[in-house]
Coordinates of C-alpha atoms in Angstrom, one line a residue:
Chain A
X1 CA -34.0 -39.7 -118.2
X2 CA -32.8 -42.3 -116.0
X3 CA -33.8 -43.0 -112.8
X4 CA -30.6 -42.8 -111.4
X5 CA -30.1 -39.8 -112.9
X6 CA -33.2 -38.4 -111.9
X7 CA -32.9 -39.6 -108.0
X8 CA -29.5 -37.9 -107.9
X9 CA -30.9 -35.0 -109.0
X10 CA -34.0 -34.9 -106.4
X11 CA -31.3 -35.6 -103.8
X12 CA -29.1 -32.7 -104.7
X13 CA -31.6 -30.1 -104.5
X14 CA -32.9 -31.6 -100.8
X15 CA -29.4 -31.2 -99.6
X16 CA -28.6 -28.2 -101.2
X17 CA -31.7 -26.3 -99.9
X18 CA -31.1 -27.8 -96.4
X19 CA -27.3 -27.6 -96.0
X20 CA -25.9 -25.5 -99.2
X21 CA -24.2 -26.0 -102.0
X22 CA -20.6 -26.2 -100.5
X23 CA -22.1 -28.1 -97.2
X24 CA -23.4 -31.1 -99.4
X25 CA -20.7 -33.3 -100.8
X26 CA -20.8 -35.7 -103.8
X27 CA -21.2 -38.7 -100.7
X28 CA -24.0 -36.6 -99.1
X29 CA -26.3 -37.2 -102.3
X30 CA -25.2 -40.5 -103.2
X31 CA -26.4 -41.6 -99.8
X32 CA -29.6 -39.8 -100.1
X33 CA -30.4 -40.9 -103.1
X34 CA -29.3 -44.8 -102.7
X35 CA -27.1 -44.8 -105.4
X36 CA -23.6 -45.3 -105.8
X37 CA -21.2 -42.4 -106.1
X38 CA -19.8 -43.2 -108.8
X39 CA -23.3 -42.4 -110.6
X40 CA -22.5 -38.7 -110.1
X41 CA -19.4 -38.7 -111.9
X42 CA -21.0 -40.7 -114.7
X43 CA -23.7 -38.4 -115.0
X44 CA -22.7 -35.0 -114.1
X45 CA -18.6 -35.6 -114.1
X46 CA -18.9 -34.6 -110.0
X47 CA -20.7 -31.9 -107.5
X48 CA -20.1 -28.6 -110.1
X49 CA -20.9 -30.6 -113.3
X50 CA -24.2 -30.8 -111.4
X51 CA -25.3 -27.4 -110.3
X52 CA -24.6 -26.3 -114.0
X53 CA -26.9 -28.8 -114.6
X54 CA -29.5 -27.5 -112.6
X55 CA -29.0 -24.2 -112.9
X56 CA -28.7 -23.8 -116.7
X57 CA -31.8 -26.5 -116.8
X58 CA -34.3 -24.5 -114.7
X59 CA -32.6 -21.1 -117.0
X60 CA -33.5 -22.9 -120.1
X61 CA -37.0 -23.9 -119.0
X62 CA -37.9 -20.2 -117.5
X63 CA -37.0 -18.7 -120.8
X64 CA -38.1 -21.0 -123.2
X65 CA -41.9 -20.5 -121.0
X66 CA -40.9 -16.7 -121.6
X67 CA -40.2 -17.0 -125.2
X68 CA -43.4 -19.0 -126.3
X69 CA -45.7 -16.2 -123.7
X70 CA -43.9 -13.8 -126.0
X71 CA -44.8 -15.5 -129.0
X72 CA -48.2 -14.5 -128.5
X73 CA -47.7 -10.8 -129.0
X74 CA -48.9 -10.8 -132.5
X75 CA -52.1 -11.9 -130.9
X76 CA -52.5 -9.9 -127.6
X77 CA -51.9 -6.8 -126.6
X78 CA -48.9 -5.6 -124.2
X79 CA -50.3 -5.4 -121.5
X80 CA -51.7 -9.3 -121.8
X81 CA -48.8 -10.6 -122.4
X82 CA -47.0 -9.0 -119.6
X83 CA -49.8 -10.6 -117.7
X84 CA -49.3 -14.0 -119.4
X85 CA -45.7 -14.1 -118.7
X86 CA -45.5 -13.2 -114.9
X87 CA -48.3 -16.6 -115.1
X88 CA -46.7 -19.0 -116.7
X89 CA -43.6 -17.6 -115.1
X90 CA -45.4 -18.2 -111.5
X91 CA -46.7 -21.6 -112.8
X92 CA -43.1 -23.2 -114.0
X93 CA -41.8 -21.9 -110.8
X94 CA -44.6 -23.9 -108.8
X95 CA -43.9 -26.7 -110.6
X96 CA -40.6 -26.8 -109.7
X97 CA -40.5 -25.4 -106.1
X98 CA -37.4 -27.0 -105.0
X99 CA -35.2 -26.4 -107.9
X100 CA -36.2 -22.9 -108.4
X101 CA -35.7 -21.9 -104.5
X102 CA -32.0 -23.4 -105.1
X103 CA -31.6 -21.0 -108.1
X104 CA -32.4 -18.0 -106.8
X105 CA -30.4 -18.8 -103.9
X106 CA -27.6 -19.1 -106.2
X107 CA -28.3 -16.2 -108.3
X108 CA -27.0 -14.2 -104.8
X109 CA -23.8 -15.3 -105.1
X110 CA -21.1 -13.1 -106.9
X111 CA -19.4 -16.1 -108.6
X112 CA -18.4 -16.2 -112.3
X113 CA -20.3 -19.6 -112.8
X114 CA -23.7 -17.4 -112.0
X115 CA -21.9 -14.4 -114.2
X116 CA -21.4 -16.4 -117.2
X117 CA -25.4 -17.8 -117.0
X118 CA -26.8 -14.4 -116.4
X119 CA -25.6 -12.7 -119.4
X120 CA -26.7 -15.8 -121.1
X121 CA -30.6 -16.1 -120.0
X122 CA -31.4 -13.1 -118.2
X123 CA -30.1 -11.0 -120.9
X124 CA -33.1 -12.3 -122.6
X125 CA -35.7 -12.5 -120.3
X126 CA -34.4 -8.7 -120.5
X127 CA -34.7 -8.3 -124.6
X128 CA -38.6 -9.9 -124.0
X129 CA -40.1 -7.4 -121.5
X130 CA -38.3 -4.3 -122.8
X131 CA -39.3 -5.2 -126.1
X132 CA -43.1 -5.8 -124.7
X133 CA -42.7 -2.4 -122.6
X134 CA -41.6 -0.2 -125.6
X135 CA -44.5 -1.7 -127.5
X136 CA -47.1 -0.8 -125.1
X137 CA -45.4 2.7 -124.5
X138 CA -45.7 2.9 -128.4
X139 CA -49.7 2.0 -127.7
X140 CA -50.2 5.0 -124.5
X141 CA -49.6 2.3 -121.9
X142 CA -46.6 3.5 -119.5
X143 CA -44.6 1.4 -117.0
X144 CA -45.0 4.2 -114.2
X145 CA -41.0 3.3 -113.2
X146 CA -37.7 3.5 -114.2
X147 CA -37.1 -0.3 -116.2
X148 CA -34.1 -1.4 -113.6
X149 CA -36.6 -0.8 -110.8
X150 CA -39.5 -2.2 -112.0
X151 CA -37.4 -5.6 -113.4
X152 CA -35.7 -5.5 -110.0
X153 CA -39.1 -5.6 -108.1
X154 CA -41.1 -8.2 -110.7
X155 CA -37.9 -10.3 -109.2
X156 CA -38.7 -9.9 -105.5
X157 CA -42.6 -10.4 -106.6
X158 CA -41.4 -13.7 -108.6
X159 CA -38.8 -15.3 -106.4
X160 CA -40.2 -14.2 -102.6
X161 CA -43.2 -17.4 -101.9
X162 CA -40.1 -19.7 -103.6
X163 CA -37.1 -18.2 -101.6
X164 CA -38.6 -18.1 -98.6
X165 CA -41.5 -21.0 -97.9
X166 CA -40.4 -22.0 -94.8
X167 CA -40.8 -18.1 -93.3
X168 CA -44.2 -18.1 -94.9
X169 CA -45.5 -21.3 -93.2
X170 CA -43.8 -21.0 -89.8
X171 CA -44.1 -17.2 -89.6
X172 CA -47.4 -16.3 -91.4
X173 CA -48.9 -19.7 -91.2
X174 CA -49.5 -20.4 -94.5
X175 CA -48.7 -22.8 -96.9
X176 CA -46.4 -21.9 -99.5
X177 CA -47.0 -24.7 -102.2
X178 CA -50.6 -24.8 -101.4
X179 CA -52.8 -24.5 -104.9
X180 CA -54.6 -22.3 -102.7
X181 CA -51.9 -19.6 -102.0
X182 CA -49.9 -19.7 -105.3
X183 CA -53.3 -18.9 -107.1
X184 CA -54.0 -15.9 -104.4
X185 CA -50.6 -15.1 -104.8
X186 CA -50.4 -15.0 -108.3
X187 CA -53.4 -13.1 -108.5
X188 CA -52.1 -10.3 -106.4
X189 CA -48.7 -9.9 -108.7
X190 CA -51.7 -9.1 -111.2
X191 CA -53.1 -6.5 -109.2
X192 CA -49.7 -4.8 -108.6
X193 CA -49.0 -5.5 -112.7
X194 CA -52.2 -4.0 -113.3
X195 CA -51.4 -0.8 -111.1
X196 CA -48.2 -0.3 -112.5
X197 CA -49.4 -0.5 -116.2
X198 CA -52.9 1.1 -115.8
X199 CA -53.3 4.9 -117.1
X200 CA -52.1 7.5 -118.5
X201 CA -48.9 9.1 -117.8
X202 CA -49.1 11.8 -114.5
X203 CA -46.7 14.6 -115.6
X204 CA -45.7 14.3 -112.2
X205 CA -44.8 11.0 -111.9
X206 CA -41.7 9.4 -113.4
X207 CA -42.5 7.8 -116.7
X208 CA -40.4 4.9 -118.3
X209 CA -39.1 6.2 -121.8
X210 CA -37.1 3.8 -123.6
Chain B
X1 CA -15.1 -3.3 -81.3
X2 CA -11.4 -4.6 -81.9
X3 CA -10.0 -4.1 -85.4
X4 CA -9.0 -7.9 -85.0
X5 CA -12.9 -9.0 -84.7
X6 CA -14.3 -6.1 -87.6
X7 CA -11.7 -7.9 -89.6
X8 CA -13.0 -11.4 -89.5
X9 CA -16.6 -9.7 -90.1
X10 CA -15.8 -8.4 -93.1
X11 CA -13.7 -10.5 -94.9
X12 CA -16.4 -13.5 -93.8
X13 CA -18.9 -11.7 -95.0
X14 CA -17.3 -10.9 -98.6
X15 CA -16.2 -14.1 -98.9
X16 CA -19.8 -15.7 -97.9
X17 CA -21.2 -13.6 -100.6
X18 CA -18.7 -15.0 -103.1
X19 CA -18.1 -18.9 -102.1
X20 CA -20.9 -19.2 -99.6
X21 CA -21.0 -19.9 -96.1
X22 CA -20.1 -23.4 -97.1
X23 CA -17.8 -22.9 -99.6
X24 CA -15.8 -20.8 -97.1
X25 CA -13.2 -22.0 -94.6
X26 CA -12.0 -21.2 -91.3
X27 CA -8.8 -20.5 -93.0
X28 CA -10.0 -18.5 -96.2
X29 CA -11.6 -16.1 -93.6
X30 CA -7.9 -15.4 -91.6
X31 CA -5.6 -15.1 -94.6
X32 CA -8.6 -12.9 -96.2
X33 CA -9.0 -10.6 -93.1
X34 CA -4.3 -11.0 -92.4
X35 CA -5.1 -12.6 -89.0
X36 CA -4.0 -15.6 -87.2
X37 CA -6.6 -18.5 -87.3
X38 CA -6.9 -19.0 -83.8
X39 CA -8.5 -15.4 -83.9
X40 CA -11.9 -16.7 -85.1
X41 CA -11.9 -19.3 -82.4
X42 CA -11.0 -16.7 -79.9
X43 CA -14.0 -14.2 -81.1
X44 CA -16.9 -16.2 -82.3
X45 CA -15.4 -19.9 -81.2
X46 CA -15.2 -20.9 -84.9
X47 CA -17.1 -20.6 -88.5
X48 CA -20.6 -21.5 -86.9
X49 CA -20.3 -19.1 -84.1
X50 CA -19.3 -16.3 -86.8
X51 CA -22.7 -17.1 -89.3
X52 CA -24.8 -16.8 -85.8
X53 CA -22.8 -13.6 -84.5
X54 CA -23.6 -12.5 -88.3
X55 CA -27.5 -13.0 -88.6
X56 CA -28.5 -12.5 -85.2
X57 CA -26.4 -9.1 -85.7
X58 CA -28.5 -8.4 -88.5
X59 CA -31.9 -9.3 -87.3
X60 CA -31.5 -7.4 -84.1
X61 CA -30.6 -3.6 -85.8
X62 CA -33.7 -4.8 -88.1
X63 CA -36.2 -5.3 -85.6
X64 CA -34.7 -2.9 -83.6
X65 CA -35.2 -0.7 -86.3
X66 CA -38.4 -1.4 -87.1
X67 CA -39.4 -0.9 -83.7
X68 CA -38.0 2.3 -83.0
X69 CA -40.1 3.4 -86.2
X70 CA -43.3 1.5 -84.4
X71 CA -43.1 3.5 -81.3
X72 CA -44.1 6.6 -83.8
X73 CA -47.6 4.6 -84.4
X74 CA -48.3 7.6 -81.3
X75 CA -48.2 10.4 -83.0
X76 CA -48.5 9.0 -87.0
X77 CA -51.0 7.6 -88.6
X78 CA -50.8 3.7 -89.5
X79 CA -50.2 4.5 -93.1
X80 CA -47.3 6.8 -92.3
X81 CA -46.3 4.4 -89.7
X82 CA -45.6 1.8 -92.6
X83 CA -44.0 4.1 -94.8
X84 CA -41.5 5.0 -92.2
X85 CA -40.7 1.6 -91.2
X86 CA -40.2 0.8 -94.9
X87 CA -38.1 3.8 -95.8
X88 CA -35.7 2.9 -91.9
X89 CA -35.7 -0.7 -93.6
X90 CA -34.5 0.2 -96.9
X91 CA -32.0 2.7 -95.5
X92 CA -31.0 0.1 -92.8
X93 CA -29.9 -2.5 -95.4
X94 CA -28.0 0.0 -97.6
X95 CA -25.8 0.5 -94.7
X96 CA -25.3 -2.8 -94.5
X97 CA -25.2 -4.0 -98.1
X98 CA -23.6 -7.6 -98.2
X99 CA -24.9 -8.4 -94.8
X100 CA -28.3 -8.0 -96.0
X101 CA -27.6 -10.2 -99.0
X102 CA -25.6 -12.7 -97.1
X103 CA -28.8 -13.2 -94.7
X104 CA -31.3 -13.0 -96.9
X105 CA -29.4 -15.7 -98.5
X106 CA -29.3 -17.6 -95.6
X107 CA -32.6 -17.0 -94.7
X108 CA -33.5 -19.0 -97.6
X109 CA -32.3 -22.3 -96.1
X110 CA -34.0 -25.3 -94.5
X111 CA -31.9 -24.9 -91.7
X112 CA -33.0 -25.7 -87.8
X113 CA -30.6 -22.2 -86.7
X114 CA -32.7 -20.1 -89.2
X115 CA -36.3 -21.4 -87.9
X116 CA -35.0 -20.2 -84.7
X117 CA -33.7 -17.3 -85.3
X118 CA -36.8 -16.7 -87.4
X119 CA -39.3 -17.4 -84.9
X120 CA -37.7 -14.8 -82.5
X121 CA -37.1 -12.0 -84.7
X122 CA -39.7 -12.4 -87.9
X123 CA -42.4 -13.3 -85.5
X124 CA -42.0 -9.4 -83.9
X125 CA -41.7 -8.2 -87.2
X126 CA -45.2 -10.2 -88.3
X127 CA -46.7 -8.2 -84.8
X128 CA -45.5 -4.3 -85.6
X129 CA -46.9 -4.5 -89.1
X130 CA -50.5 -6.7 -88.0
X131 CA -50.9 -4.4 -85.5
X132 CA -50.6 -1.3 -87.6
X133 CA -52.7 -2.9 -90.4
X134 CA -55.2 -3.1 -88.0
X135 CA -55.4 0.1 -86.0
X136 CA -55.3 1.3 -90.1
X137 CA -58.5 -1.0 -90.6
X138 CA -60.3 0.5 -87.4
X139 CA -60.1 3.9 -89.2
X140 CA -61.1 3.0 -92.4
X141 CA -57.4 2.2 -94.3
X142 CA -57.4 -1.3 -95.7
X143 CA -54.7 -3.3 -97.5
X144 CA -56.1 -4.3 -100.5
X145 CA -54.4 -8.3 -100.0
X146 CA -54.4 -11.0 -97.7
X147 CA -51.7 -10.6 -94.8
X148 CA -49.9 -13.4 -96.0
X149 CA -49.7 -12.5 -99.5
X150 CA -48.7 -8.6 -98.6
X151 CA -45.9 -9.9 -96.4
X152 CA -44.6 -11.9 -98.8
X153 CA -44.6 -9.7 -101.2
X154 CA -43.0 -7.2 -98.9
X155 CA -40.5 -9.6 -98.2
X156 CA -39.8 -9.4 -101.7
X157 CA -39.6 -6.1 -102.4
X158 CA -37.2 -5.0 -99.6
X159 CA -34.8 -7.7 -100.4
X160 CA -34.6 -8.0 -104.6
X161 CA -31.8 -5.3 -104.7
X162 CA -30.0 -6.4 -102.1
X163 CA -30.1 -10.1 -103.1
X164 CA -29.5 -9.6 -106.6
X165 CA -26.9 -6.7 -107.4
X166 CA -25.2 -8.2 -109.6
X167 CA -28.2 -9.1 -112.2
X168 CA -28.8 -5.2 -111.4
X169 CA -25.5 -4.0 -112.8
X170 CA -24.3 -6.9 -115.5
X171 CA -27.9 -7.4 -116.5
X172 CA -29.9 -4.0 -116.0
X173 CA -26.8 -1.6 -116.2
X174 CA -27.7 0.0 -112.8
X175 CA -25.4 0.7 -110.0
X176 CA -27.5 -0.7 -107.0
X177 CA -25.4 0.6 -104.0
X178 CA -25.8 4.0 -105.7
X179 CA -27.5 6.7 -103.9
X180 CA -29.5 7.6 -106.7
X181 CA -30.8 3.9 -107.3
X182 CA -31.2 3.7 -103.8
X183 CA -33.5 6.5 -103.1
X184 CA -35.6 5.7 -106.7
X185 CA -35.9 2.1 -105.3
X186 CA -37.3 3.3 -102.5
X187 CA -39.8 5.5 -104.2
X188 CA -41.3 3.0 -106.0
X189 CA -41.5 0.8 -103.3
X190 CA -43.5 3.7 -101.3
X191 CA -45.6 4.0 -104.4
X192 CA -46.7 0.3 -104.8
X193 CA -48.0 0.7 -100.6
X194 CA -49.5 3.8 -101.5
X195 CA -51.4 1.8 -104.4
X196 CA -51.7 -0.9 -101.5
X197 CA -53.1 1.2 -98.7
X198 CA -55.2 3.7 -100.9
X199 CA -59.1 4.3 -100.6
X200 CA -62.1 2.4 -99.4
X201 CA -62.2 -1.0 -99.9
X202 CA -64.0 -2.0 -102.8
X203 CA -67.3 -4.9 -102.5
X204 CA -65.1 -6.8 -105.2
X205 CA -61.4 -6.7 -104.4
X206 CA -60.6 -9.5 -101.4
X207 CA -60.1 -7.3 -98.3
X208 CA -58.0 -8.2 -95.3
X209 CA -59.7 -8.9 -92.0
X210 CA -57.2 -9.7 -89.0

């Protein structure tokens, strides 16, 4: 990649998680990142062409981490690779704090740009841990929730420390993209996988059949 | 309230949720909500005034909320005490659907209004729930994770359906304003504290000391 191209990217998502989408134009970024604006066009034919770009980009990396931890099920068991997946998952994301704060943002928007890309990727991320679920299930290891809630709160548990880093530093003091708290943090999704997966089925308690 | 000024609120609020704050203009909001332009000025002195009249709205019935739940800490025990404030939460944002997704959207942003806002209202929040944790430690109830890490993931956890309901329904073929999903959300969510907030603490598991 170029480095224009890569300091028009870096730009974007500054101004975009600072002023928004729509309150950043084409000018704002150009500016930020020093290069002409014509640059934009060139690379991402304008503003749009460019949040396809990122969006579909950091889409395309979060499944293709998803695809290769699901790879290894013919080597671990269900429950691992649950476990390997919310991990690399959490690690991606880290390693792209910015960009992944933006998407999520975006992801909350009822547009038909963010339609047309979820059926796309998170249809799959989908296929993967159903697929993973119905094997363990298969193996006596339940999901002790309905699948739409348990997918829906893995979501809040993956996309809180990235949505919201400047309530967890200026609220609770800490620092978001510290090594320190992503590890802790990471570690504590395990615990809450690991409570959710561990057992046997209660007959009491509502048990995930696929 | 005037019909005029409920009006603007919610057609700026569905159109925030579809274009974003940003993408929406002065304009958009009057022809959306069939009233003259010079309306908005007149009730929130333009678009700004309208996003502050909107959060701050929000944040007060939340803390307010929350602290009406709080003053129970009397005659409950902590443990309850959490619960209820969770379950007032939950119910609290389903009564206020794309409000709740519209700031927790906003919340999101690098923006000097939302560190203000935040430190007033997130910082009372932070207090209620330390405080309970800690009257819960003094007789023997420990969260199982650091403070940070359990807000966080709290933060999470009562925002995912709200944030994402579209995922919900084109992705996981749930209805998330439904009662039904709704009140199964909540469940779970009740579940995962009860998993949080459970037995003594053990030597090995990372204990939280206020």
């Amino acid at each position: 990649m170029t480095c224009t191209k890569q300091k028009i990217i870096e730009a974007a998502i500054c101004l975009f998680n600072t002023k928004g989408y729509h309150g950043t134009s084409v000018r704002d970024i150009a500016s930020e990142a020093g290069v002409n604006v014509a640059n934009i066009s060139y690379y991402f034919s304008g503003k749009k062409g460019l949040l396809e770009h990122l969006v579909t980009g950091f889409l395309e990396g979060y499944i293709s981490t998803m695809a290769e931890a699901f790879e290894m099920r013919h080597v671990l068991s269900p429950k691992e690779v649950v476990f390997l997946i919310v991990r690399d998952i959490l690690h991606y994301q880290s390693s792209h704090r910015s960009l992944t704060r933006f998407v999520y943002r975006e992801l909350s928007l009822d547009s038909i740009l963010i339609r047309e890309i979820m059926t796309t990727y998170l249809q799959r991320e989908k296929y993967y841990l159903k697929h993973i679920i119905e094997t363990g299930r298969e193996q006596g290891v339940f999901i002790r929730t309905p699948f739409a809630v348990f997918m829906s709160q893995l979501k809040g548990m993956l996309s809180a420390p990235y949505l919201y880093p400047q309530y967890i530093s200026e609220v609770l003091y800490e620092r978001p993209s510290d090594e320190y708290f992503t590890k802790m943090y990471g570690k504590e999704v395990e615990k809450w996988l690991s409570m959710m997966m561990e057992g046997n089925p209660s007959p009491v308690t509502q048990v995930l059949h696929l």
